XYZ file of C-alpha atoms in Angstrom:
379
model
C 124.910 119.416 78.657
C 124.924 118.790 82.411
C 126.601 122.116 83.148
C 124.163 123.887 80.859
C 121.268 122.227 82.723
C 122.700 123.301 86.084
C 123.053 126.896 84.970
C 119.527 126.944 83.577
C 118.046 125.333 86.704
C 119.768 126.906 89.672
C 117.120 125.543 92.045
C 118.512 122.018 91.658
C 122.338 121.977 91.708
C 123.971 118.876 90.278
C 125.784 118.112 93.533
C 122.521 118.091 95.514
C 120.897 115.878 92.894
C 123.761 113.389 92.976
C 123.678 113.190 96.761
C 119.913 112.738 96.723
C 120.155 109.843 94.251
C 123.006 108.216 96.199
C 121.062 108.512 99.460
C 117.997 106.821 97.929
C 120.104 104.084 96.320
C 121.771 103.267 99.639
C 118.568 103.139 101.677
C 117.449 99.744 103.041
C 113.983 100.110 101.477
C 115.453 100.770 98.037
C 117.890 97.836 98.248
C 115.170 95.467 99.455
C 112.772 96.469 96.684
C 115.454 96.217 94.008
C 116.299 92.696 95.168
C 112.645 91.593 95.143
C 111.934 92.975 91.691
C 115.188 91.580 90.310
C 114.024 88.203 91.618
C 110.884 88.605 89.515
C 112.961 89.485 86.483
C 111.678 93.059 86.396
C 113.065 96.458 87.271
C 112.942 98.620 90.373
C 109.570 100.028 91.287
C 110.485 103.659 91.680
C 113.475 105.959 91.392
C 114.377 109.593 91.772
C 114.541 111.563 88.558
C 117.684 113.648 88.951
C 116.364 116.392 86.670
C 113.364 117.008 88.922
C 114.141 115.379 92.278
C 110.765 113.622 92.087
C 110.095 109.962 92.688
C 108.863 108.160 89.585
C 107.299 104.743 89.143
C 108.512 102.130 86.683
C 106.153 99.873 84.752
C 105.982 96.376 86.238
C 105.831 93.176 84.179
C 102.167 92.524 85.004
C 101.762 89.645 82.569
C 104.599 87.772 84.239
C 102.901 88.261 87.608
C 99.666 86.853 86.167
C 101.458 83.811 84.746
C 103.263 83.254 88.011
C 100.248 83.265 90.346
C 97.478 81.772 88.161
C 96.871 78.139 89.199
C 96.962 75.190 86.840
C 93.653 73.584 85.895
C 93.903 69.840 86.456
C 91.597 66.969 87.377
C 92.960 66.538 90.891
C 91.596 69.867 92.124
C 88.200 70.172 93.782
C 85.551 72.877 94.022
C 86.712 75.853 96.044
C 90.460 75.451 95.589
C 90.546 78.088 92.848
C 88.823 80.670 95.036
C 85.686 81.331 97.040
C 84.907 85.049 96.831
C 82.208 87.111 98.557
C 80.887 90.568 97.688
C 79.341 92.633 100.485
C 77.092 95.153 98.747
C 73.856 95.780 96.949
C 70.873 97.798 98.137
C 67.568 99.078 96.702
C 69.192 101.633 94.397
C 72.277 99.713 93.329
C 72.066 96.124 92.152
C 74.376 96.157 89.120
C 77.656 96.882 90.933
C 77.712 93.811 93.214
C 76.691 91.615 90.280
C 79.540 92.972 88.120
C 82.106 92.356 90.869
C 80.834 88.865 91.702
C 80.413 87.626 88.133
C 83.851 89.010 87.196
C 85.373 86.850 89.917
C 83.773 83.794 88.313
C 84.840 84.793 84.815
C 88.451 85.183 85.967
C 88.357 81.670 87.380
C 87.066 81.626 90.958
C 85.058 78.482 91.726
C 82.386 80.169 93.860
C 81.096 83.710 94.142
C 78.659 85.015 96.772
C 76.776 88.284 97.208
C 75.576 89.483 100.622
C 73.003 92.194 99.956
C 69.773 93.709 101.261
C 66.484 91.840 100.951
C 65.241 94.301 98.341
C 68.298 93.818 96.143
C 68.474 90.026 96.325
C 65.700 89.076 93.832
C 67.093 91.494 91.258
C 70.676 90.224 91.597
C 69.467 86.612 91.494
C 67.684 87.372 88.227
C 70.935 88.517 86.600
C 72.621 85.133 86.971
C 71.956 81.745 88.488
C 75.729 81.306 88.897
C 75.889 83.557 91.964
C 75.026 82.528 95.522
C 72.945 85.415 96.861
C 72.327 86.002 100.581
C 69.536 88.545 101.361
C 70.737 89.286 104.902
C 71.616 92.997 105.039
C 69.112 95.571 106.315
C 68.629 99.301 105.791
C 67.380 101.811 108.365
C 63.957 102.253 106.783
C 63.045 98.635 107.543
C 64.379 98.518 111.114
C 62.842 100.132 114.183
C 65.205 101.965 116.492
C 64.597 99.578 119.375
C 65.354 96.585 117.127
C 68.633 97.797 115.619
C 70.943 96.094 118.103
C 69.187 92.763 117.721
C 69.022 92.974 113.921
C 72.690 93.951 113.741
C 73.638 90.864 115.749
C 71.580 88.665 113.423
C 73.199 90.153 110.317
C 76.663 89.583 111.724
C 75.790 86.026 112.722
C 74.475 85.238 109.230
C 77.590 86.572 107.526
C 79.886 85.212 110.215
C 78.911 81.596 109.693
C 80.230 81.860 106.120
C 83.335 83.989 106.674
C 85.853 81.225 107.259
C 85.027 79.733 103.850
C 86.037 82.823 101.899
C 89.426 83.522 100.371
C 88.670 87.226 99.918
C 85.883 89.758 100.528
C 84.962 92.605 98.184
C 83.311 95.300 100.265
C 81.392 98.248 98.870
C 79.995 97.732 95.343
C 76.417 99.049 95.388
C 76.473 99.256 99.181
C 74.896 102.684 99.490
C 75.355 104.984 102.481
C 72.565 104.010 104.822
C 73.933 104.525 108.381
C 72.591 101.282 109.833
C 73.828 99.254 106.881
C 77.295 100.832 107.138
C 77.428 100.051 110.862
C 76.736 96.394 110.114
C 79.408 96.306 107.408
C 81.900 97.890 109.827
C 81.421 94.895 112.116
C 81.878 92.514 109.185
C 85.221 94.177 108.377
C 86.357 93.825 111.993
C 85.495 90.123 112.001
C 87.237 89.595 108.645
C 90.402 91.136 110.099
C 90.266 88.844 113.117
C 90.000 85.881 110.755
C 92.870 87.196 108.583
C 90.681 87.285 105.464
C 91.859 89.619 102.663
C 89.496 92.467 101.801
C 89.185 94.625 98.683
C 87.343 97.873 99.335
C 85.672 99.856 96.570
C 82.731 102.195 96.001
C 80.759 103.057 99.112
C 83.102 100.860 101.112
C 85.702 103.570 100.521
C 83.255 106.170 101.814
C 82.959 104.079 104.984
C 86.680 103.517 105.630
C 87.630 107.088 104.741
C 85.466 108.201 107.666
C 86.611 105.286 109.869
C 90.239 104.613 109.005
C 90.662 102.379 112.040
C 88.727 99.695 110.167
C 91.645 99.069 107.789
C 94.631 100.877 109.298
C 97.572 98.531 109.707
C 95.853 95.616 107.929
C 98.315 94.346 105.320
C 95.663 92.226 103.570
C 93.461 95.234 102.749
C 93.337 96.766 99.259
C 91.706 100.136 98.592
C 90.770 100.868 94.964
C 89.863 104.589 94.800
C 88.906 106.464 91.652
C 89.756 110.147 91.190
C 87.155 111.529 93.604
C 87.570 108.766 96.188
C 91.326 109.253 96.151
C 90.891 112.989 96.648
C 88.766 112.391 99.758
C 91.321 109.921 101.128
C 94.187 112.372 100.630
C 92.259 115.196 102.264
C 91.313 113.001 105.218
C 94.655 111.293 105.812
C 97.231 113.820 104.637
C 95.204 117.032 105.152
C 96.262 118.193 101.701
C 95.140 118.199 98.092
C 96.019 115.646 95.427
C 99.523 116.243 94.084
C 99.515 115.346 90.411
C 103.035 116.717 90.046
C 104.473 113.992 92.273
C 101.786 111.254 92.466
C 104.217 108.429 93.275
C 105.539 110.087 96.412
C 102.008 110.917 97.546
C 100.515 107.445 97.075
C 103.517 105.973 98.907
C 103.040 108.397 101.802
C 99.284 107.807 101.873
C 99.741 104.056 102.155
C 102.292 104.474 104.944
C 99.958 106.770 106.870
C 97.193 104.141 106.759
C 99.561 101.557 108.157
C 100.706 99.786 105.000
C 97.395 98.948 103.348
C 97.697 98.506 99.600
C 96.287 101.380 97.565
C 95.422 100.903 93.899
C 94.978 104.423 92.599
C 93.003 104.182 89.365
C 93.925 106.531 86.540
C 95.629 106.793 83.161
C 98.268 104.617 84.787
C 97.216 102.651 87.852
C 99.588 103.266 90.761
C 99.865 100.531 93.390
C 101.593 101.019 96.744
C 101.802 99.233 100.079
C 103.956 101.917 101.710
C 107.220 100.180 100.784
C 107.005 100.072 97.020
C 105.191 101.785 94.149
C 104.307 99.907 90.978
C 102.714 101.223 87.820
C 100.372 99.419 85.408
C 99.508 101.309 82.231
C 99.173 98.608 79.577
C 96.105 98.091 77.392
C 93.019 100.061 78.399
C 90.122 101.601 76.536
C 88.983 105.139 75.772
C 85.412 104.062 76.515
C 84.670 104.881 80.157
C 81.363 103.122 80.817
C 80.267 102.706 84.420
C 80.982 99.441 86.202
C 84.629 98.990 85.254
C 85.679 99.613 88.847
C 83.443 96.747 89.939
C 85.125 94.433 87.429
C 88.473 95.537 88.815
C 87.538 94.851 92.439
C 86.273 91.356 91.618
C 89.397 90.628 89.576
C 91.766 91.866 92.276
C 89.986 89.664 94.842
C 90.593 86.510 92.793
C 94.220 87.278 91.982
C 94.908 88.284 95.592
C 93.610 84.926 96.809
C 95.671 83.108 94.150
C 98.789 85.089 95.054
C 98.339 84.256 98.731
C 97.965 80.542 97.962
C 100.973 80.704 95.674
C 103.170 82.321 98.333
C 102.050 79.878 101.018
C 102.737 76.915 98.722
C 106.204 78.260 97.901
C 107.256 77.984 101.563
C 109.272 80.303 103.840
C 112.590 79.565 102.129
C 111.437 80.864 98.762
C 111.888 84.466 97.646
C 108.123 84.426 97.083
C 107.609 84.416 100.847
C 108.711 88.051 101.027
C 106.219 89.316 98.460
C 102.974 91.061 99.336
C 99.986 89.126 97.902
C 97.858 92.287 98.032
C 100.288 94.062 95.715
C 100.580 91.075 93.362
C 96.789 90.727 93.231
C 96.386 94.430 92.490
C 98.927 94.296 89.662
C 97.268 91.272 88.076
C 93.730 92.623 88.503
C 94.668 95.987 87.019
C 96.350 94.435 83.979
C 93.500 91.976 83.401
C 90.863 94.715 83.541
C 92.822 96.832 81.066
C 93.381 93.990 78.623
C 89.717 92.959 78.715
C 88.577 96.562 78.209
C 90.908 96.932 75.242
C 89.627 93.720 73.670
C 85.987 94.683 74.238
C 86.535 98.114 72.711
C 88.214 96.631 69.640
C 85.005 94.685 69.051
C 82.277 97.106 70.125
C 83.849 100.591 69.935
C 81.502 103.262 71.298
C 78.787 100.769 72.160
C 81.054 98.948 74.641
C 79.341 98.383 77.998
C 80.413 96.652 81.194
C 78.981 93.281 80.176
C 81.111 93.296 77.014
C 84.263 93.754 79.114
C 83.254 90.955 81.487
C 82.813 88.600 78.530
C 86.395 89.364 77.451
C 87.978 88.475 80.805
C 88.293 84.778 80.008
C 89.986 85.284 76.628
C 92.262 87.951 78.095
C 93.518 85.568 80.761
C 93.838 82.733 78.251
C 95.990 84.923 75.971
C 98.420 85.567 78.828
C 98.218 82.227 80.608
C 96.639 79.346 78.690
C 94.696 76.915 80.885
C 96.974 74.245 82.244
C 100.224 76.101 81.534
C 100.383 78.348 84.606
C 101.599 76.975 87.895
C 100.644 77.227 91.543
């Protein structure tokens, strides 16, 4: 059969294929990744398919990751230990997206969830839920005179800055809009978050911002980008000066992450591909055929919580543990992706075509409980 395949496909001789596979298997990156995943009890993240020469991802055990990083609920813990998340977004036109991201963080299990939005958006977001802490501090160009922009920008940064150190993760972009002055202010917030070593999850219009200003996230290992199809296309065009390669998506997402300095990219699709430039993981479990708007906001809020839990988990494990070599941004992305898919599947089984974003949010708690019952998971 092998000889028949070689004759039929003269463009890929068997000898070349064997050498290619041996070269990949002997590479330091491959050996390191195989060791890490074996430690988790899973399989390698990607391999070369010898019939095509293309790198392929392997499904990761996402439920095991969730069980591993989700903290125990016990009476000794105090408010804030299970996560203090902030969403930077929300303007006149878009008030639903920041609410979905922030409330999802609470439904997953974060203790506190904040929204920093424009003054116009704040009353609307407050009306959605009394559970959220809403800060009406952002400004858009229409409400700021040119001569006042520098002063207003400093005030915005000061208002956000006095809270920054309290947060375990920022979600930047849901409902942000593309107002130039507002984006300039958010750029400064990102720079300050980096200086404080605070993880950031970037979605929606936040991706529009960083695609045009890659220096904001380049080289920041605690940054996660969560592009959809169109956002990913713009990133690829900007960074790689090419078009999306659906024939070899694993190789491309790996290269894209490397080119942005090792940020974690969660490419949303039929299977979510997650890469930090060293490894590629695939999450394709569960899911729903119903594609209502707002699911990306649920994902970003979920990733933020799991990222913060993964970071705490790794720090608690200590430098001598194999956990110390894992990337919390990757672990958080895996867990957030799987949780979103499971909740969407559960919501669809109940509501079918009438499923909306709120239905999925209400299924987050049960989805996590099914995988990791309260009190049974460990930190």
